[in-house]
Amino acid sequence: MRKILFDCDTGIDDAVTLLYLASLVRAGEVELVGVGTVHGNVDSRTGALNTLRVLELAGIETGVPVAIGAGRPIAQDVHYAVEWHGGDGLGDTRLPEPQGRPVAEPAPAQIVRLARAAPGELTLLATGPLTNLAAALLLDAELPALIREVVVMGGAFDHPGNITTHAEANVWHDPEAADLVFSAGWPVVLVPLDATHPTAVHDDWLRRVAAHDSAAARFATRVLDYYADAYTPTLKRRGAVIHDALAAMLAVDPGLGEYAERAVRVELRGELTRGTTVWDARSVPAEDSRRPVRIAVGSDVAAFQDRLLSAILSL
Ligand code: RIB
Ligand code: CA
């Protein structure tokens, strides 16, 4: 039973990932101990309300505290990805207010409290900018020893960036936070664009979701329709890349991925390259004092798409 603490910026692929996690919770395979939200696709408060909306729609009305986290990055202005996720973060679906409310505890404090309550048991799954994780590390220097594993959707290595030519959005939104997370010494699995882009879903897959008569499938269809409209110009045919769901799936079933082990650094000063994730890909890399990160370089795409579809249709 994986105990997952989810930190996200609930936009569209984060929302579909919540559906995936909800299906695993209801199947008794995962315990979702809490959710924290962070600036990124949308502001952190909207992300929290979106998270509550999706959990309620997936039949998880209570028992999962949703905490609002950092409203801005450490060292740059905040930026929202409205063009990809809509003004409300959920494809301008304008869903009604959720029944539940976010908890008063800030997300970084929730990370520290829940890690201390279950030392060595939590998988910290992060699919937004890493500001909350960085803040939690500053709050509690012992945190790296208290967390079982950190799984991050972010970065790009042999794949172009998606917010600048080199930088991936989650890392670009807060490069200082990302560099702190990659150098903290805890076990990190990084799921970059190199692994997520090959999992793009297309009309055949989207039609199978649309054909299912449930509130969850109708919601997924509406938000993925918006996301596919935004994504299609960057793909060869209509489709969308549900990045965050791959990170969640590899957190639950690491055997679905292929990995390289390399120390990862983040460019903080380059005028054109700030937010770029850098690994030493030489066959004999230079000695790096940082603990290597497990970087997903590929995955079982068919298994990913089948399992995500089954999860959505199970709700
Ligand atoms: O680069 C993709 C990532 O940025 C995903 O987590 C998406 O939700 C956005 O946050
Ligand atoms: Ca995200």
XYZ file of C-alpha atoms and ligand atoms in Angstrom:
326
model
C 0.000 0.000 0.000
C 1.774 3.170 -1.159
C 1.159 6.185 1.072
C 1.170 9.194 -1.246
C 1.363 12.884 -0.378
C 0.486 14.720 -3.599
C 1.793 18.234 -4.356
C 0.299 19.709 -7.521
C -0.850 22.775 -9.436
C -4.260 21.409 -10.374
C -4.580 22.119 -13.937
C -5.821 19.572 -16.425
C -3.234 16.793 -16.287
C -2.989 17.122 -12.498
C -6.791 16.702 -12.409
C -6.673 13.541 -14.537
C -3.913 12.296 -12.214
C -6.250 12.879 -9.265
C -8.819 10.660 -11.028
C -6.121 7.986 -11.429
C -5.099 8.235 -7.755
C -8.757 8.212 -6.645
C -9.319 4.948 -8.506
C -6.309 3.408 -6.712
C -7.564 4.703 -3.346
C -10.981 3.139 -3.976
C -9.261 -0.134 -5.022
C -7.312 -0.134 -1.742
C -3.944 0.080 -3.560
C -2.987 3.587 -2.454
C -3.527 5.730 0.617
C -3.726 9.414 -0.349
C -2.633 11.024 2.923
C -3.020 14.596 1.689
C -2.715 17.071 -1.151
C -0.847 20.383 -1.288
C -1.209 22.933 -4.063
C 1.293 25.387 -5.497
C 1.387 28.245 -8.012
C 1.918 27.095 -11.588
C -0.889 26.231 -13.985
C -3.125 28.390 -11.788
C -2.808 30.169 -8.410
C -2.462 27.846 -5.424
C -5.905 28.632 -3.961
C -7.689 27.887 -7.251
C -5.589 24.736 -7.487
C -6.848 23.669 -4.057
C -10.499 24.290 -4.959
C -9.974 22.399 -8.245
C -8.445 19.521 -6.305
C -11.479 19.372 -4.015
C -13.811 19.517 -7.024
C -12.078 16.563 -8.690
C -11.779 14.440 -5.530
C -15.503 14.939 -4.824
C -16.384 14.092 -8.426
C -14.285 10.909 -8.014
C -16.202 9.924 -4.872
C -13.586 11.004 -2.325
C -15.573 13.585 -0.406
C -13.714 13.460 2.911
C -10.572 12.241 4.600
C -7.983 13.852 2.327
C -6.731 17.234 3.636
C -6.089 19.722 0.824
C -3.648 22.462 1.844
C -2.883 25.654 -0.029
C 0.832 26.229 -0.618
C 3.171 28.808 -2.054
C 1.570 31.523 -4.139
C 4.802 32.497 -5.902
C 8.290 31.218 -6.720
C 11.413 31.898 -4.622
C 13.238 34.296 -6.928
C 11.099 35.363 -9.888
C 7.617 36.693 -10.660
C 4.701 34.255 -10.649
C 3.433 33.039 -14.030
C 0.255 31.011 -14.751
C -0.137 28.625 -17.712
C -3.604 29.875 -18.667
C -3.124 29.139 -22.356
C -2.766 25.377 -21.642
C -5.215 24.915 -18.744
C -7.774 27.706 -19.063
C -8.435 30.615 -16.736
C -9.933 28.323 -14.082
C -7.242 25.636 -14.507
C -9.831 23.102 -15.671
C -10.337 24.029 -19.294
C -12.815 26.836 -18.474
C -15.379 24.193 -17.437
C -16.458 26.563 -14.625
C -17.438 23.716 -12.289
C -19.521 24.635 -9.207
C -17.802 25.347 -5.884
C -16.705 22.155 -4.075
C -18.474 21.066 -0.857
C -15.183 20.850 1.002
C -12.768 23.620 1.891
C -8.958 23.715 1.985
C -7.430 23.201 5.445
C -5.845 26.169 7.230
C -2.393 24.553 7.400
C 0.013 25.738 4.666
C 1.132 22.942 2.304
C 4.830 23.012 3.291
C 3.903 22.633 6.981
C 1.568 19.773 6.032
C 4.485 18.002 4.275
C 6.630 18.265 7.418
C 3.826 17.207 9.796
C 2.740 14.186 7.733
C 6.366 13.089 7.141
C 7.065 13.229 10.876
C 3.847 11.291 11.585
C 4.945 8.435 9.292
C 8.774 8.418 9.100
C 10.083 6.635 5.998
C 6.603 5.741 4.738
C 5.514 8.590 2.471
C 6.020 8.929 -1.262
C 6.021 12.642 -2.062
C 4.551 12.949 -5.591
C 5.116 16.433 -7.067
C 3.563 17.461 -10.369
C 3.848 21.233 -10.152
C 6.632 23.713 -9.404
C 8.692 22.563 -6.416
C 8.291 25.631 -4.184
C 6.375 23.765 -1.442
C 8.964 20.986 -1.287
C 11.767 23.550 -1.079
C 9.957 25.435 1.685
C 9.429 22.161 3.588
C 13.157 21.405 3.302
C 13.928 24.842 4.791
C 11.389 24.246 7.583
C 12.834 20.859 8.574
C 16.439 19.904 7.786
C 15.678 16.288 8.709
C 12.937 15.963 6.054
C 15.091 14.057 3.500
C 15.556 11.244 6.010
C 11.817 11.105 6.772
C 10.519 10.645 3.191
C 10.530 7.237 1.450
C 10.853 8.690 -2.075
C 10.206 11.892 -4.011
C 8.697 11.441 -7.480
C 8.715 14.607 -9.602
C 7.165 15.290 -12.990
C 9.584 17.796 -14.507
C 12.665 18.602 -16.509
C 13.798 17.883 -20.044
C 17.133 16.428 -21.165
C 17.273 15.026 -24.718
C 13.857 16.598 -25.403
C 13.114 20.300 -26.053
C 11.600 22.295 -23.221
C 7.949 23.349 -23.276
C 8.094 26.807 -21.770
C 11.442 27.862 -23.243
C 13.433 25.954 -25.787
C 15.389 24.235 -23.011
C 13.268 24.463 -19.840
C 10.246 22.392 -18.789
C 7.417 24.291 -17.052
C 7.524 22.859 -13.504
C 11.266 23.477 -13.203
C 11.140 26.814 -15.043
C 8.404 28.119 -12.735
C 10.830 27.892 -9.776
C 14.401 26.907 -10.721
C 15.855 27.637 -7.258
C 13.271 25.337 -5.658
C 13.993 22.565 -8.153
C 17.743 22.795 -7.624
C 17.237 22.610 -3.839
C 15.034 19.508 -4.244
C 17.559 17.762 -6.547
C 20.423 18.430 -4.115
C 18.684 17.568 -0.822
C 20.009 14.002 -0.628
C 16.608 12.224 -0.495
C 15.774 9.549 -3.118
C 14.369 11.372 -6.162
C 12.751 9.889 -9.257
C 12.424 12.480 -12.026
C 9.917 11.994 -14.863
C 10.873 14.477 -17.620
C 9.380 15.349 -20.988
C 11.696 12.719 -22.481
C 9.446 10.071 -20.859
C 6.067 11.826 -20.890
C 5.851 12.942 -24.526
C 5.935 9.383 -25.966
C 2.814 8.601 -23.890
C 0.650 11.192 -25.725
C -2.945 10.029 -26.096
C -4.833 10.579 -29.359
C -8.395 10.553 -30.678
C -8.858 6.760 -30.420
C -8.063 6.869 -26.705
C -10.012 10.087 -26.107
C -13.067 8.611 -27.837
C -13.007 5.604 -25.476
C -13.195 7.971 -22.502
C -15.961 9.999 -24.171
C -18.017 6.865 -24.845
C -18.262 6.059 -21.125
C -21.344 7.288 -19.241
C -20.084 8.554 -15.878
C -19.470 11.936 -14.239
C -15.731 11.229 -14.133
C -15.549 10.261 -17.812
C -17.638 13.292 -18.825
C -15.352 15.561 -16.786
C -12.185 13.954 -18.197
C -13.559 14.314 -21.724
C -14.348 18.026 -21.239
C -10.946 18.960 -19.784
C -8.949 16.736 -22.161
C -10.825 18.210 -25.115
C -9.588 21.656 -24.047
C -6.076 20.273 -23.416
C -5.965 18.514 -26.820
C -6.932 21.781 -28.542
C -3.967 23.444 -26.815
C -1.597 20.526 -27.432
C -2.418 19.499 -30.975
C -0.348 22.221 -32.713
C 2.742 20.777 -30.968
C 1.944 17.162 -31.969
C 1.731 15.457 -35.355
C -1.951 14.633 -34.832
C -4.720 15.658 -32.382
C -3.863 14.555 -28.894
C -2.536 15.532 -25.484
C 0.314 14.613 -23.126
C -0.984 13.725 -19.641
C 2.447 14.282 -18.081
C 1.504 14.097 -14.396
C -0.302 10.765 -14.647
C 2.896 9.056 -15.818
C 4.744 10.323 -12.739
C 1.937 8.977 -10.541
C 1.970 5.604 -12.323
C 5.754 5.267 -11.929
C 5.408 6.197 -8.257
C 2.983 3.305 -7.791
C 4.569 0.836 -10.229
C 8.242 1.739 -10.915
C 8.602 -1.378 -13.078
C 6.716 0.401 -15.866
C 9.681 2.738 -16.429
C 13.235 2.651 -17.756
C 15.757 4.783 -15.866
C 19.180 6.434 -15.970
C 20.970 7.378 -12.739
C 22.614 10.792 -12.936
C 23.140 13.837 -10.744
C 20.866 16.657 -11.896
C 21.539 20.386 -11.659
C 19.369 23.333 -12.670
C 20.719 26.319 -14.597
C 19.966 29.410 -12.495
C 21.906 32.153 -14.245
C 21.705 31.622 -18.018
C 19.873 34.389 -19.843
C 18.530 31.901 -22.395
C 18.834 28.734 -20.301
C 17.480 29.567 -16.823
C 15.352 26.627 -15.608
C 17.129 24.043 -17.783
C 17.803 20.678 -16.117
C 21.379 19.550 -16.699
C 22.807 16.017 -16.377
C 26.332 14.878 -17.245
C 25.628 12.428 -20.097
C 29.288 11.633 -20.845
C 30.048 7.912 -20.754
C 32.450 8.724 -17.919
C 30.674 11.633 -16.200
C 32.612 14.069 -14.081
C 32.546 13.229 -10.381
C 29.491 14.998 -8.887
C 28.997 15.323 -5.140
C 25.201 15.246 -5.565
C 23.251 12.042 -4.951
C 22.228 10.700 -8.403
C 18.575 11.072 -9.408
C 16.684 8.181 -11.034
C 15.566 9.746 -14.317
C 12.803 8.040 -16.295
C 13.955 7.854 -19.901
C 11.084 5.707 -21.128
C 8.002 3.735 -20.048
C 5.591 0.995 -21.130
C 3.305 3.358 -23.071
C 0.579 0.781 -23.789
C 0.382 -0.197 -20.120
C 0.242 3.482 -19.120
C -2.603 4.262 -21.520
C -4.554 1.093 -20.664
C -4.237 1.589 -16.911
C -5.151 5.276 -17.052
C -8.196 4.519 -19.203
C -9.299 1.703 -16.883
C -8.853 3.984 -13.868
C -11.060 6.725 -15.334
C -13.718 4.234 -16.424
C -13.703 2.613 -12.958
C -15.003 5.762 -11.217
O 5.564 20.502 -18.201
C 4.395 19.824 -17.822
C 4.019 20.155 -16.417
O 3.689 21.540 -16.315
C 2.753 19.408 -15.935
O 2.857 19.170 -14.560
C 1.644 20.379 -16.213
O 0.543 20.197 -15.313
C 2.324 21.688 -15.919
O 2.277 21.891 -14.516
Ca 1.110 19.883 -13.064
